[in-house]
Amino acid sequence: MSRLFLFFVVFLLFCLQTVAVQADESGSQSQRTLKEYLFGSKPLGWADLDWETDLYYSNVSLNIPLTDTPIPEVTDEDELEVYGRLWLNLFNPRFLMLEAAVMPMPLVGVGLKEYARDFYGIADIGRNQNVIHWITAGFEEPYALSLFVGDMVKYVKPGEAKLSSNKGFMGYLFSYSNQHIRNNVMVPDHSLEAEWKMKGERSFRDEKHSWSFRLGAKVHDSPNIANTFYVGFRRSNLDFRVNPFEFLRNSSFDVRLDVGTRQVDLLRQEYVLGKIIPIKSWGVALKLDLGLIWENPARYSGALRQMDAPSFSLVLRPNIIF
C-alpha cells in the first residue's frame, strides 16, 4: 500500500510538470532559465499550476481562487504590511491550494538503508551515529498530500520572471501521509497534521529570502507514536550583492519544538543553522545546514522504542539554491 501511494504521488508530480512544460511550447521556452524550470508557474485559467524542485522538498500544487479576485501582486511592500493585509482575511479564506510533495533525500536515506545496507554501514560513526542519517535527518514523512485554505499574495519585480516560489500566504494547512520515517526506516502510519501557517518567499536575481512560522498539531494512527503539538520558525537570507562570507546576510536558521498532547512534556527539539555561499557568476548558492535534533524516548513506544535510534542526532544537510 505504501509503495502504491508513493507511486501515485511521484506519478502525479511527473504528470503535472509534463502538462506545464507541454503547455508552454510557444517558442519562448528556449529562453527560459534553469531556475524557471525548477520553480515554475503556469496559469490554467481556473487555477495556477506551480511546481518547486529541491533536494529535500519537491512539490506540485494547484492554487484555486475561491472568489473572482485574482491573487494580488506586491513589489517593495514591507513584510509587516503584507501580513497585516493577510491577517484581515484570516477568517475569510480567498484561496485553496492542493499540493503533492515528495522528499527526495529522505527517501534516498531509506532506500540505502533497506537495499544497500553494507554501503549504509560504511557511514557509521561509533555505535549509533551515521553520516547518511545526519544528511537525511529532520523529515518524518517521505511524501505528503496537503490542503491549504487562506489568503495569498505574489511577489513580483519589474523585468524578472514570475516564479512559483514568489508567494506569501497565511492560513490553515492540513497534511496527510501514510508512512513515518524513524531512523531511516519507513513505518506504516496514517498521520494528519493541522496547522496555522504564515510563510513567504521572495526569489529574484540578486536575492532570495524565505520565512515561515507555524503552530499546529499532529495525530498518528500508530499507537507507538505520540501525538504532538508543535511550533516552528524558519528564516533564510541569500544576497548575491554582499560579501559571500558575511554571516548574517547569507545564513538561515530553523527551530521546532514538539510537546506531547497527553502530559504536555517536551518530546522533540530541532535547532539548525545554515551557512549560504553565493556564487554570483553561476547564479546559484551552496548551502550547508548544521544542527542538532533531540528526541525524548517517550515519543515512541513498543517496537519503535526498541529501534537502534539515538536520542541525539546531528544534522548535516548540503544543498544547492538556484
PDB file of C-alpha atoms in Angstrom:
ATOM      1  CA  MET A   1       0.000   0.000   0.000  1.00  0.00           C
ATOM      2  CA  SER A   2       2.831   2.418   0.878  1.00  0.00           C
ATOM      3  CA  ARG A   3       4.596   1.745  -2.427  1.00  0.00           C
ATOM      4  CA  LEU A   4       1.346   2.301  -4.320  1.00  0.00           C
ATOM      5  CA  PHE A   5       0.813   5.605  -2.523  1.00  0.00           C
ATOM      6  CA  LEU A   6       4.406   6.677  -3.249  1.00  0.00           C
ATOM      7  CA  PHE A   7       3.991   5.726  -6.919  1.00  0.00           C
ATOM      8  CA  PHE A   8       0.797   7.811  -7.071  1.00  0.00           C
ATOM      9  CA  VAL A   9       2.485  10.895  -5.593  1.00  0.00           C
ATOM     10  CA  VAL A  10       5.555  10.659  -7.846  1.00  0.00           C
ATOM     11  CA  PHE A  11       3.366   9.962 -10.897  1.00  0.00           C
ATOM     12  CA  LEU A  12       1.220  12.992 -10.052  1.00  0.00           C
ATOM     13  CA  LEU A  13       4.291  15.203  -9.746  1.00  0.00           C
ATOM     14  CA  PHE A  14       5.611  13.970 -13.105  1.00  0.00           C
ATOM     15  CA  CYS A  15       2.291  14.341 -14.937  1.00  0.00           C
ATOM     16  CA  LEU A  16       1.575  17.849 -13.698  1.00  0.00           C
ATOM     17  CA  GLN A  17       5.051  19.089 -14.567  1.00  0.00           C
ATOM     18  CA  THR A  18       4.809  17.440 -18.000  1.00  0.00           C
ATOM     19  CA  VAL A  19       1.490  19.172 -18.639  1.00  0.00           C
ATOM     20  CA  ALA A  20       3.014  22.506 -17.668  1.00  0.00           C
ATOM     21  CA  VAL A  21       6.026  22.085 -19.941  1.00  0.00           C
ATOM     22  CA  GLN A  22       3.898  20.973 -22.897  1.00  0.00           C
ATOM     23  CA  ALA A  23       1.564  23.894 -22.373  1.00  0.00           C
ATOM     24  CA  ASP A  24       4.490  26.290 -22.678  1.00  0.00           C
ATOM     25  CA  GLU A  25       5.752  25.132 -26.088  1.00  0.00           C
ATOM     26  CA  SER A  26       5.265  28.578 -27.591  1.00  0.00           C
ATOM     27  CA  GLY A  27       8.759  29.461 -28.788  1.00  0.00           C
ATOM     28  CA  SER A  28       9.751  31.321 -25.622  1.00  0.00           C
ATOM     29  CA  GLN A  29      10.534  28.061 -23.887  1.00  0.00           C
ATOM     30  CA  SER A  30      14.091  28.034 -25.245  1.00  0.00           C
ATOM     31  CA  GLN A  31      14.738  31.362 -23.467  1.00  0.00           C
ATOM     32  CA  ARG A  32      13.713  30.114 -20.059  1.00  0.00           C
ATOM     33  CA  THR A  33      16.368  29.697 -17.382  1.00  0.00           C
ATOM     34  CA  LEU A  34      17.051  26.581 -15.346  1.00  0.00           C
ATOM     35  CA  LYS A  35      15.567  28.361 -12.331  1.00  0.00           C
ATOM     36  CA  GLU A  36      12.280  28.841 -14.187  1.00  0.00           C
ATOM     37  CA  TYR A  37      12.161  25.123 -14.940  1.00  0.00           C
ATOM     38  CA  LEU A  38      12.820  24.180 -11.323  1.00  0.00           C
ATOM     39  CA  PHE A  39      10.407  26.748  -9.873  1.00  0.00           C
ATOM     40  CA  GLY A  40       7.712  27.138 -12.490  1.00  0.00           C
ATOM     41  CA  SER A  41       4.234  28.575 -12.620  1.00  0.00           C
ATOM     42  CA  LYS A  42       1.582  28.184 -15.310  1.00  0.00           C
ATOM     43  CA  PRO A  43      -1.855  29.862 -15.348  1.00  0.00           C
ATOM     44  CA  LEU A  44      -4.582  27.381 -16.293  1.00  0.00           C
ATOM     45  CA  GLY A  45      -7.455  29.836 -16.291  1.00  0.00           C
ATOM     46  CA  TRP A  46      -9.375  28.322 -13.391  1.00  0.00           C
ATOM     47  CA  ALA A  47      -6.212  27.829 -11.293  1.00  0.00           C
ATOM     48  CA  ASP A  48      -2.443  28.309 -11.225  1.00  0.00           C
ATOM     49  CA  LEU A  49      -0.210  25.255 -11.560  1.00  0.00           C
ATOM     50  CA  ASP A  50       3.047  25.675  -9.622  1.00  0.00           C
ATOM     51  CA  TRP A  51       5.999  23.379  -9.082  1.00  0.00           C
ATOM     52  CA  GLU A  52       9.154  23.597  -6.989  1.00  0.00           C
ATOM     53  CA  THR A  53      12.140  21.256  -7.148  1.00  0.00           C
ATOM     54  CA  ASP A  54      14.561  20.762  -4.269  1.00  0.00           C
ATOM     55  CA  LEU A  55      16.798  18.003  -2.924  1.00  0.00           C
ATOM     56  CA  TYR A  56      14.800  17.843   0.294  1.00  0.00           C
ATOM     57  CA  TYR A  57      11.303  19.040  -0.607  1.00  0.00           C
ATOM     58  CA  SER A  58       9.806  18.980  -4.122  1.00  0.00           C
ATOM     59  CA  ASN A  59       6.158  19.671  -4.822  1.00  0.00           C
ATOM     60  CA  VAL A  60       3.462  20.413  -7.353  1.00  0.00           C
ATOM     61  CA  SER A  61       0.441  22.487  -6.369  1.00  0.00           C
ATOM     62  CA  LEU A  62      -2.804  23.869  -7.742  1.00  0.00           C
ATOM     63  CA  ASN A  63      -3.778  27.331  -6.465  1.00  0.00           C
ATOM     64  CA  ILE A  64      -7.528  27.728  -6.845  1.00  0.00           C
ATOM     65  CA  PRO A  65      -9.238  31.082  -6.163  1.00  0.00           C
ATOM     66  CA  LEU A  66     -12.438  30.907  -4.122  1.00  0.00           C
ATOM     67  CA  THR A  67     -13.559  34.352  -5.280  1.00  0.00           C
ATOM     68  CA  ASP A  68     -13.366  36.342  -8.518  1.00  0.00           C
ATOM     69  CA  THR A  69     -10.468  38.385  -7.128  1.00  0.00           C
ATOM     70  CA  PRO A  70      -7.062  37.452  -8.628  1.00  0.00           C
ATOM     71  CA  ILE A  71      -4.040  36.876  -6.415  1.00  0.00           C
ATOM     72  CA  PRO A  72      -2.742  40.388  -5.575  1.00  0.00           C
ATOM     73  CA  GLU A  73       0.799  41.251  -6.670  1.00  0.00           C
ATOM     74  CA  VAL A  74       3.149  43.281  -4.454  1.00  0.00           C
ATOM     75  CA  THR A  75       6.599  44.693  -5.210  1.00  0.00           C
ATOM     76  CA  ASP A  76       8.507  46.543  -2.492  1.00  0.00           C
ATOM     77  CA  GLU A  77       5.835  46.393   0.180  1.00  0.00           C
ATOM     78  CA  ASP A  78       7.133  45.766   3.705  1.00  0.00           C
ATOM     79  CA  GLU A  79       6.688  42.260   5.138  1.00  0.00           C
ATOM     80  CA  LEU A  80       4.669  43.532   8.097  1.00  0.00           C
ATOM     81  CA  GLU A  81       2.316  45.408   5.773  1.00  0.00           C
ATOM     82  CA  VAL A  82       1.835  42.303   3.630  1.00  0.00           C
ATOM     83  CA  TYR A  83       0.986  40.059   6.555  1.00  0.00           C
ATOM     84  CA  GLY A  84      -1.159  42.735   8.131  1.00  0.00           C
ATOM     85  CA  ARG A  85      -3.250  42.593   4.951  1.00  0.00           C
ATOM     86  CA  LEU A  86      -3.324  38.789   5.004  1.00  0.00           C
ATOM     87  CA  TRP A  87      -4.336  38.803   8.667  1.00  0.00           C
ATOM     88  CA  LEU A  88      -7.507  40.724   7.808  1.00  0.00           C
ATOM     89  CA  ASN A  89      -8.683  37.749   5.720  1.00  0.00           C
ATOM     90  CA  LEU A  90      -7.688  35.092   8.251  1.00  0.00           C
ATOM     91  CA  PHE A  91     -11.317  34.042   8.777  1.00  0.00           C
ATOM     92  CA  ASN A  92     -12.353  34.763   5.204  1.00  0.00           C
ATOM     93  CA  PRO A  93     -10.184  32.476   3.039  1.00  0.00           C
ATOM     94  CA  ARG A  94      -9.950  33.504  -0.605  1.00  0.00           C
ATOM     95  CA  PHE A  95      -7.715  30.753  -1.976  1.00  0.00           C
ATOM     96  CA  LEU A  96      -7.429  26.991  -1.834  1.00  0.00           C
ATOM     97  CA  MET A  97      -4.215  25.121  -2.581  1.00  0.00           C
ATOM     98  CA  LEU A  98      -3.825  21.389  -3.259  1.00  0.00           C
ATOM     99  CA  GLU A  99      -0.272  20.096  -3.029  1.00  0.00           C
ATOM    100  CA  ALA A 100       1.537  16.807  -3.599  1.00  0.00           C
ATOM    101  CA  ALA A 101       5.042  16.734  -2.130  1.00  0.00           C
ATOM    102  CA  VAL A 102       7.891  14.259  -2.052  1.00  0.00           C
ATOM    103  CA  MET A 103      11.118  14.392  -0.002  1.00  0.00           C
ATOM    104  CA  PRO A 104      13.902  13.059  -2.281  1.00  0.00           C
ATOM    105  CA  MET A 105      16.899  12.923   0.077  1.00  0.00           C
ATOM    106  CA  PRO A 106      15.000  11.304   2.991  1.00  0.00           C
ATOM    107  CA  LEU A 107      13.755   8.688   0.515  1.00  0.00           C
ATOM    108  CA  VAL A 108      17.344   8.104  -0.619  1.00  0.00           C
ATOM    109  CA  GLY A 109      18.322   7.506   3.008  1.00  0.00           C
ATOM    110  CA  VAL A 110      15.501   4.997   3.447  1.00  0.00           C
ATOM    111  CA  GLY A 111      16.427   3.240   0.209  1.00  0.00           C
ATOM    112  CA  LEU A 112      20.119   2.988   1.065  1.00  0.00           C
ATOM    113  CA  LYS A 113      19.406   1.522   4.491  1.00  0.00           C
ATOM    114  CA  GLU A 114      16.954  -1.037   3.086  1.00  0.00           C
ATOM    115  CA  TYR A 115      18.626  -2.043  -0.183  1.00  0.00           C
ATOM    116  CA  ALA A 116      22.321  -1.142   0.325  1.00  0.00           C
ATOM    117  CA  ARG A 117      22.879  -1.876   3.992  1.00  0.00           C
ATOM    118  CA  ASP A 118      26.603  -2.588   3.554  1.00  0.00           C
ATOM    119  CA  PHE A 119      27.143   0.810   1.924  1.00  0.00           C
ATOM    120  CA  TYR A 120      24.963   2.445   4.584  1.00  0.00           C
ATOM    121  CA  GLY A 121      27.069   0.793   7.282  1.00  0.00           C
ATOM    122  CA  ILE A 122      30.265   2.335   5.905  1.00  0.00           C
ATOM    123  CA  ALA A 123      28.917   5.705   7.114  1.00  0.00           C
ATOM    124  CA  ASP A 124      28.556   4.513  10.730  1.00  0.00           C
ATOM    125  CA  ILE A 125      30.188   6.714  13.368  1.00  0.00           C
ATOM    126  CA  GLY A 126      30.503   4.944  16.697  1.00  0.00           C
ATOM    127  CA  ARG A 127      27.682   2.725  17.909  1.00  0.00           C
ATOM    128  CA  ASN A 128      24.545   4.618  16.907  1.00  0.00           C
ATOM    129  CA  GLN A 129      25.503   7.554  14.659  1.00  0.00           C
ATOM    130  CA  ASN A 130      25.573   7.522  10.866  1.00  0.00           C
ATOM    131  CA  VAL A 131      26.594  10.227   8.394  1.00  0.00           C
ATOM    132  CA  ILE A 132      23.813   9.308   5.937  1.00  0.00           C
ATOM    133  CA  HIS A 133      21.314   9.691   8.765  1.00  0.00           C
ATOM    134  CA  TRP A 134      22.763  13.140   9.530  1.00  0.00           C
ATOM    135  CA  ILE A 135      22.256  14.157   5.881  1.00  0.00           C
ATOM    136  CA  THR A 136      18.620  12.989   5.790  1.00  0.00           C
ATOM    137  CA  ALA A 137      17.546  13.804   9.372  1.00  0.00           C
ATOM    138  CA  GLY A 138      14.640  16.106  10.147  1.00  0.00           C
ATOM    139  CA  PHE A 139      11.994  14.772   7.751  1.00  0.00           C
ATOM    140  CA  GLU A 140       9.440  12.376   9.214  1.00  0.00           C
ATOM    141  CA  GLU A 141       7.398  11.647   6.086  1.00  0.00           C
ATOM    142  CA  PRO A 142       8.665  10.518   2.676  1.00  0.00           C
ATOM    143  CA  TYR A 143       5.746  12.223   0.912  1.00  0.00           C
ATOM    144  CA  ALA A 144       2.517  14.029   1.733  1.00  0.00           C
ATOM    145  CA  LEU A 145      -0.713  15.401   0.315  1.00  0.00           C
ATOM    146  CA  SER A 146      -1.797  18.807   1.609  1.00  0.00           C
ATOM    147  CA  LEU A 147      -4.757  21.164   1.529  1.00  0.00           C
ATOM    148  CA  PHE A 148      -4.328  24.863   2.311  1.00  0.00           C
ATOM    149  CA  VAL A 149      -7.084  27.452   2.714  1.00  0.00           C
ATOM    150  CA  GLY A 150      -6.313  31.091   3.372  1.00  0.00           C
ATOM    151  CA  ASP A 151      -5.094  34.244   1.677  1.00  0.00           C
ATOM    152  CA  MET A 152      -2.140  34.749  -0.632  1.00  0.00           C
ATOM    153  CA  VAL A 153      -0.042  37.403  -2.382  1.00  0.00           C
ATOM    154  CA  LYS A 154       2.512  37.191  -5.206  1.00  0.00           C
ATOM    155  CA  TYR A 155       5.868  38.952  -5.011  1.00  0.00           C
ATOM    156  CA  VAL A 156       6.973  40.466  -8.311  1.00  0.00           C
ATOM    157  CA  LYS A 157       9.825  42.643  -9.528  1.00  0.00           C
ATOM    158  CA  PRO A 158       9.749  44.518 -12.863  1.00  0.00           C
ATOM    159  CA  GLY A 159      11.849  42.812 -15.518  1.00  0.00           C
ATOM    160  CA  GLU A 160      12.111  39.468 -13.710  1.00  0.00           C
ATOM    161  CA  ALA A 161      10.307  36.176 -14.238  1.00  0.00           C
ATOM    162  CA  LYS A 162       7.283  35.291 -12.123  1.00  0.00           C
ATOM    163  CA  LEU A 163       8.342  32.174 -10.252  1.00  0.00           C
ATOM    164  CA  SER A 164       6.074  29.814  -8.329  1.00  0.00           C
ATOM    165  CA  SER A 165       8.099  30.337  -5.173  1.00  0.00           C
ATOM    166  CA  ASN A 166       7.458  34.095  -5.032  1.00  0.00           C
ATOM    167  CA  LYS A 167       4.457  33.974  -2.741  1.00  0.00           C
ATOM    168  CA  GLY A 168       3.382  34.913   0.727  1.00  0.00           C
ATOM    169  CA  PHE A 169       0.435  33.270   2.404  1.00  0.00           C
ATOM    170  CA  MET A 170      -1.324  32.880   5.709  1.00  0.00           C
ATOM    171  CA  GLY A 171      -3.991  30.365   6.615  1.00  0.00           C
ATOM    172  CA  TYR A 172      -4.717  26.784   7.576  1.00  0.00           C
ATOM    173  CA  LEU A 173      -2.824  23.759   6.296  1.00  0.00           C
ATOM    174  CA  PHE A 174      -3.909  20.118   6.532  1.00  0.00           C
ATOM    175  CA  SER A 175      -1.451  17.372   5.528  1.00  0.00           C
ATOM    176  CA  TYR A 176      -1.728  13.597   5.260  1.00  0.00           C
ATOM    177  CA  SER A 177       0.798  10.803   4.835  1.00  0.00           C
ATOM    178  CA  ASN A 178       0.623   7.047   5.307  1.00  0.00           C
ATOM    179  CA  GLN A 179       4.282   6.489   6.240  1.00  0.00           C
ATOM    180  CA  HIS A 180       6.559   7.657   9.060  1.00  0.00           C
ATOM    181  CA  ILE A 181      10.368   7.718   8.885  1.00  0.00           C
ATOM    182  CA  ARG A 182      12.094   6.509  12.049  1.00  0.00           C
ATOM    183  CA  ASN A 183      15.897   6.299  11.879  1.00  0.00           C
ATOM    184  CA  ASN A 184      15.748   5.943   8.062  1.00  0.00           C
ATOM    185  CA  VAL A 185      13.207   3.125   8.267  1.00  0.00           C
ATOM    186  CA  MET A 186       9.671   3.608   6.938  1.00  0.00           C
ATOM    187  CA  VAL A 187       6.954   2.642   9.396  1.00  0.00           C
ATOM    188  CA  PRO A 188       3.272   2.302   8.342  1.00  0.00           C
ATOM    189  CA  ASP A 189       1.372   5.161   9.958  1.00  0.00           C
ATOM    190  CA  HIS A 190      -1.584   7.255   8.828  1.00  0.00           C
ATOM    191  CA  SER A 191      -0.842  10.745  10.137  1.00  0.00           C
ATOM    192  CA  LEU A 192      -2.728  14.018   9.888  1.00  0.00           C
ATOM    193  CA  GLU A 193      -1.342  17.477  10.571  1.00  0.00           C
ATOM    194  CA  ALA A 194      -3.408  20.604  11.103  1.00  0.00           C
ATOM    195  CA  GLU A 195      -1.634  23.925  11.476  1.00  0.00           C
ATOM    196  CA  TRP A 196      -1.930  27.665  11.206  1.00  0.00           C
ATOM    197  CA  LYS A 197       0.864  28.836   8.937  1.00  0.00           C
ATOM    198  CA  MET A 198       2.445  32.061   7.783  1.00  0.00           C
ATOM    199  CA  LYS A 199       5.006  31.658   5.001  1.00  0.00           C
ATOM    200  CA  GLY A 200       6.672  33.729   2.343  1.00  0.00           C
ATOM    201  CA  GLU A 201       9.462  33.698  -0.198  1.00  0.00           C
ATOM    202  CA  ARG A 202      10.992  36.308  -2.484  1.00  0.00           C
ATOM    203  CA  SER A 203      13.274  34.810  -5.130  1.00  0.00           C
ATOM    204  CA  PHE A 204      14.825  37.293  -7.544  1.00  0.00           C
ATOM    205  CA  ARG A 205      18.048  37.675  -9.496  1.00  0.00           C
ATOM    206  CA  ASP A 206      20.132  39.200  -6.694  1.00  0.00           C
ATOM    207  CA  GLU A 207      18.420  37.915  -3.577  1.00  0.00           C
ATOM    208  CA  LYS A 208      16.309  35.169  -2.125  1.00  0.00           C
ATOM    209  CA  HIS A 209      14.566  35.465   1.233  1.00  0.00           C
ATOM    210  CA  SER A 210      12.190  32.972   2.811  1.00  0.00           C
ATOM    211  CA  TRP A 211      10.486  32.749   6.184  1.00  0.00           C
ATOM    212  CA  SER A 212       7.910  30.558   7.880  1.00  0.00           C
ATOM    213  CA  PHE A 213       6.040  30.401  11.179  1.00  0.00           C
ATOM    214  CA  ARG A 214       3.655  27.598  12.061  1.00  0.00           C
ATOM    215  CA  LEU A 215       1.667  26.392  15.024  1.00  0.00           C
ATOM    216  CA  GLY A 216      -0.131  23.068  14.843  1.00  0.00           C
ATOM    217  CA  ALA A 217      -0.909  19.542  15.959  1.00  0.00           C
ATOM    218  CA  LYS A 218      -0.110  16.114  14.561  1.00  0.00           C
ATOM    219  CA  VAL A 219      -2.006  12.899  15.236  1.00  0.00           C
ATOM    220  CA  HIS A 220      -0.860   9.381  14.377  1.00  0.00           C
ATOM    221  CA  ASP A 221      -2.834   6.249  13.650  1.00  0.00           C
ATOM    222  CA  SER A 222       0.029   4.141  15.043  1.00  0.00           C
ATOM    223  CA  PRO A 223      -0.306   3.655  18.822  1.00  0.00           C
ATOM    224  CA  ASN A 224       3.502   3.567  19.057  1.00  0.00           C
ATOM    225  CA  ILE A 225       3.960   7.215  18.020  1.00  0.00           C
ATOM    226  CA  ALA A 226       2.891  10.001  20.382  1.00  0.00           C
ATOM    227  CA  ASN A 227       0.558  12.738  19.168  1.00  0.00           C
ATOM    228  CA  THR A 228       2.045  16.218  19.476  1.00  0.00           C
ATOM    229  CA  PHE A 229       1.530  19.962  19.434  1.00  0.00           C
ATOM    230  CA  TYR A 230       4.337  21.890  17.784  1.00  0.00           C
ATOM    231  CA  VAL A 231       5.646  25.344  16.975  1.00  0.00           C
ATOM    232  CA  GLY A 232       8.238  26.099  14.319  1.00  0.00           C
ATOM    233  CA  PHE A 233      10.071  29.105  12.931  1.00  0.00           C
ATOM    234  CA  ARG A 234      12.395  29.251   9.931  1.00  0.00           C
ATOM    235  CA  ARG A 235      14.169  32.062   8.104  1.00  0.00           C
ATOM    236  CA  SER A 236      16.693  32.100   5.248  1.00  0.00           C
ATOM    237  CA  ASN A 237      18.533  35.026   3.661  1.00  0.00           C
ATOM    238  CA  LEU A 238      20.569  34.872   0.436  1.00  0.00           C
ATOM    239  CA  ASP A 239      22.057  38.035  -1.080  1.00  0.00           C
ATOM    240  CA  PHE A 240      24.375  37.918  -4.109  1.00  0.00           C
ATOM    241  CA  ARG A 241      25.308  41.607  -3.661  1.00  0.00           C
ATOM    242  CA  VAL A 242      27.271  41.293  -0.411  1.00  0.00           C
ATOM    243  CA  ASN A 243      30.427  39.514   0.693  1.00  0.00           C
ATOM    244  CA  PRO A 244      29.816  35.751   0.316  1.00  0.00           C
ATOM    245  CA  PHE A 245      31.160  35.143   3.811  1.00  0.00           C
ATOM    246  CA  GLU A 246      29.086  37.804   5.572  1.00  0.00           C
ATOM    247  CA  PHE A 247      27.280  35.636   8.090  1.00  0.00           C
ATOM    248  CA  LEU A 248      24.003  37.407   8.842  1.00  0.00           C
ATOM    249  CA  ARG A 249      23.222  38.335   5.232  1.00  0.00           C
ATOM    250  CA  ASN A 250      23.802  34.811   3.902  1.00  0.00           C
ATOM    251  CA  SER A 251      22.529  32.424   6.526  1.00  0.00           C
ATOM    252  CA  SER A 252      19.470  30.564   7.757  1.00  0.00           C
ATOM    253  CA  PHE A 253      18.057  29.123  10.932  1.00  0.00           C
ATOM    254  CA  ASP A 254      15.281  26.675  11.712  1.00  0.00           C
ATOM    255  CA  VAL A 255      13.777  25.896  15.122  1.00  0.00           C
ATOM    256  CA  ARG A 256      10.993  23.461  16.007  1.00  0.00           C
ATOM    257  CA  LEU A 257       9.644  22.230  19.349  1.00  0.00           C
ATOM    258  CA  ASP A 258       7.172  19.341  19.817  1.00  0.00           C
ATOM    259  CA  VAL A 259       5.286  18.599  23.038  1.00  0.00           C
ATOM    260  CA  GLY A 260       3.024  15.655  23.834  1.00  0.00           C
ATOM    261  CA  THR A 261      -0.742  16.093  23.802  1.00  0.00           C
ATOM    262  CA  ARG A 262      -1.267  13.989  26.940  1.00  0.00           C
ATOM    263  CA  GLN A 263       1.229  15.185  29.521  1.00  0.00           C
ATOM    264  CA  VAL A 264       2.485  18.248  27.601  1.00  0.00           C
ATOM    265  CA  ASP A 265       6.092  17.119  28.033  1.00  0.00           C
ATOM    266  CA  LEU A 266       8.793  18.119  25.582  1.00  0.00           C
ATOM    267  CA  LEU A 267       9.219  15.260  23.095  1.00  0.00           C
ATOM    268  CA  ARG A 268      11.393  16.736  20.358  1.00  0.00           C
ATOM    269  CA  GLN A 269      13.676  19.696  19.733  1.00  0.00           C
ATOM    270  CA  GLU A 270      15.300  20.706  16.461  1.00  0.00           C
ATOM    271  CA  TYR A 271      17.837  23.519  16.039  1.00  0.00           C
ATOM    272  CA  VAL A 272      19.502  24.071  12.656  1.00  0.00           C
ATOM    273  CA  LEU A 273      21.824  26.861  11.473  1.00  0.00           C
ATOM    274  CA  GLY A 274      22.761  27.218   7.824  1.00  0.00           C
ATOM    275  CA  LYS A 275      25.587  28.985   6.011  1.00  0.00           C
ATOM    276  CA  ILE A 276      24.980  30.096   2.419  1.00  0.00           C
ATOM    277  CA  ILE A 277      27.819  30.849  -0.009  1.00  0.00           C
ATOM    278  CA  PRO A 278      26.546  32.644  -3.142  1.00  0.00           C
ATOM    279  CA  ILE A 279      28.336  32.093  -6.458  1.00  0.00           C
ATOM    280  CA  LYS A 280      27.139  35.091  -8.448  1.00  0.00           C
ATOM    281  CA  SER A 281      28.800  34.101 -11.741  1.00  0.00           C
ATOM    282  CA  TRP A 282      26.818  30.851 -11.739  1.00  0.00           C
ATOM    283  CA  GLY A 283      23.621  32.322 -10.326  1.00  0.00           C
ATOM    284  CA  VAL A 284      23.494  29.657  -7.615  1.00  0.00           C
ATOM    285  CA  ALA A 285      24.480  29.300  -3.979  1.00  0.00           C
ATOM    286  CA  LEU A 286      25.901  26.453  -1.949  1.00  0.00           C
ATOM    287  CA  LYS A 287      24.300  25.822   1.420  1.00  0.00           C
ATOM    288  CA  LEU A 288      25.271  23.699   4.395  1.00  0.00           C
ATOM    289  CA  ASP A 289      22.961  23.237   7.376  1.00  0.00           C
ATOM    290  CA  LEU A 290      24.398  22.149  10.721  1.00  0.00           C
ATOM    291  CA  GLY A 291      22.194  21.358  13.674  1.00  0.00           C
ATOM    292  CA  LEU A 292      21.000  19.080  16.406  1.00  0.00           C
ATOM    293  CA  ILE A 293      17.825  17.057  16.925  1.00  0.00           C
ATOM    294  CA  TRP A 294      16.884  15.678  20.331  1.00  0.00           C
ATOM    295  CA  GLU A 295      14.048  13.186  20.857  1.00  0.00           C
ATOM    296  CA  ASN A 296      12.560  12.098  24.162  1.00  0.00           C
ATOM    297  CA  PRO A 297      12.411   8.266  24.347  1.00  0.00           C
ATOM    298  CA  ALA A 298       8.787   8.713  25.482  1.00  0.00           C
ATOM    299  CA  ARG A 299       7.872   9.858  21.982  1.00  0.00           C
ATOM    300  CA  TYR A 300       7.872   6.238  20.828  1.00  0.00           C
ATOM    301  CA  SER A 301       6.630   3.058  22.461  1.00  0.00           C
ATOM    302  CA  GLY A 302       6.501  -0.648  21.685  1.00  0.00           C
ATOM    303  CA  ALA A 303       8.701  -1.893  18.868  1.00  0.00           C
ATOM    304  CA  LEU A 304       9.569   1.636  17.708  1.00  0.00           C
ATOM    305  CA  ARG A 305      11.225   2.481  21.016  1.00  0.00           C
ATOM    306  CA  GLN A 306      13.413  -0.609  20.668  1.00  0.00           C
ATOM    307  CA  MET A 307      14.820   0.533  17.320  1.00  0.00           C
ATOM    308  CA  ASP A 308      18.518   1.374  17.381  1.00  0.00           C
ATOM    309  CA  ALA A 309      17.972   5.128  17.220  1.00  0.00           C
ATOM    310  CA  PRO A 310      19.922   7.692  19.266  1.00  0.00           C
ATOM    311  CA  SER A 311      18.224  10.364  21.387  1.00  0.00           C
ATOM    312  CA  PHE A 312      20.533  12.952  19.802  1.00  0.00           C
ATOM    313  CA  SER A 313      21.238  13.258  16.096  1.00  0.00           C
ATOM    314  CA  LEU A 314      23.386  15.717  14.211  1.00  0.00           C
ATOM    315  CA  VAL A 315      22.072  17.471  11.104  1.00  0.00           C
ATOM    316  CA  LEU A 316      24.466  17.804   8.165  1.00  0.00           C
ATOM    317  CA  ARG A 317      22.390  18.953   5.215  1.00  0.00           C
ATOM    318  CA  PRO A 318      24.126  20.084   1.980  1.00  0.00           C
ATOM    319  CA  ASN A 319      22.041  21.743  -0.707  1.00  0.00           C
ATOM    320  CA  ILE A 320      22.109  23.954  -3.792  1.00  0.00           C
ATOM    321  CA  ILE A 321      19.988  27.112  -4.050  1.00  0.00           C
ATOM    322  CA  PHE A 322      19.013  28.299  -7.528  1.00  0.00           C
TER     323      PHE A 322
END
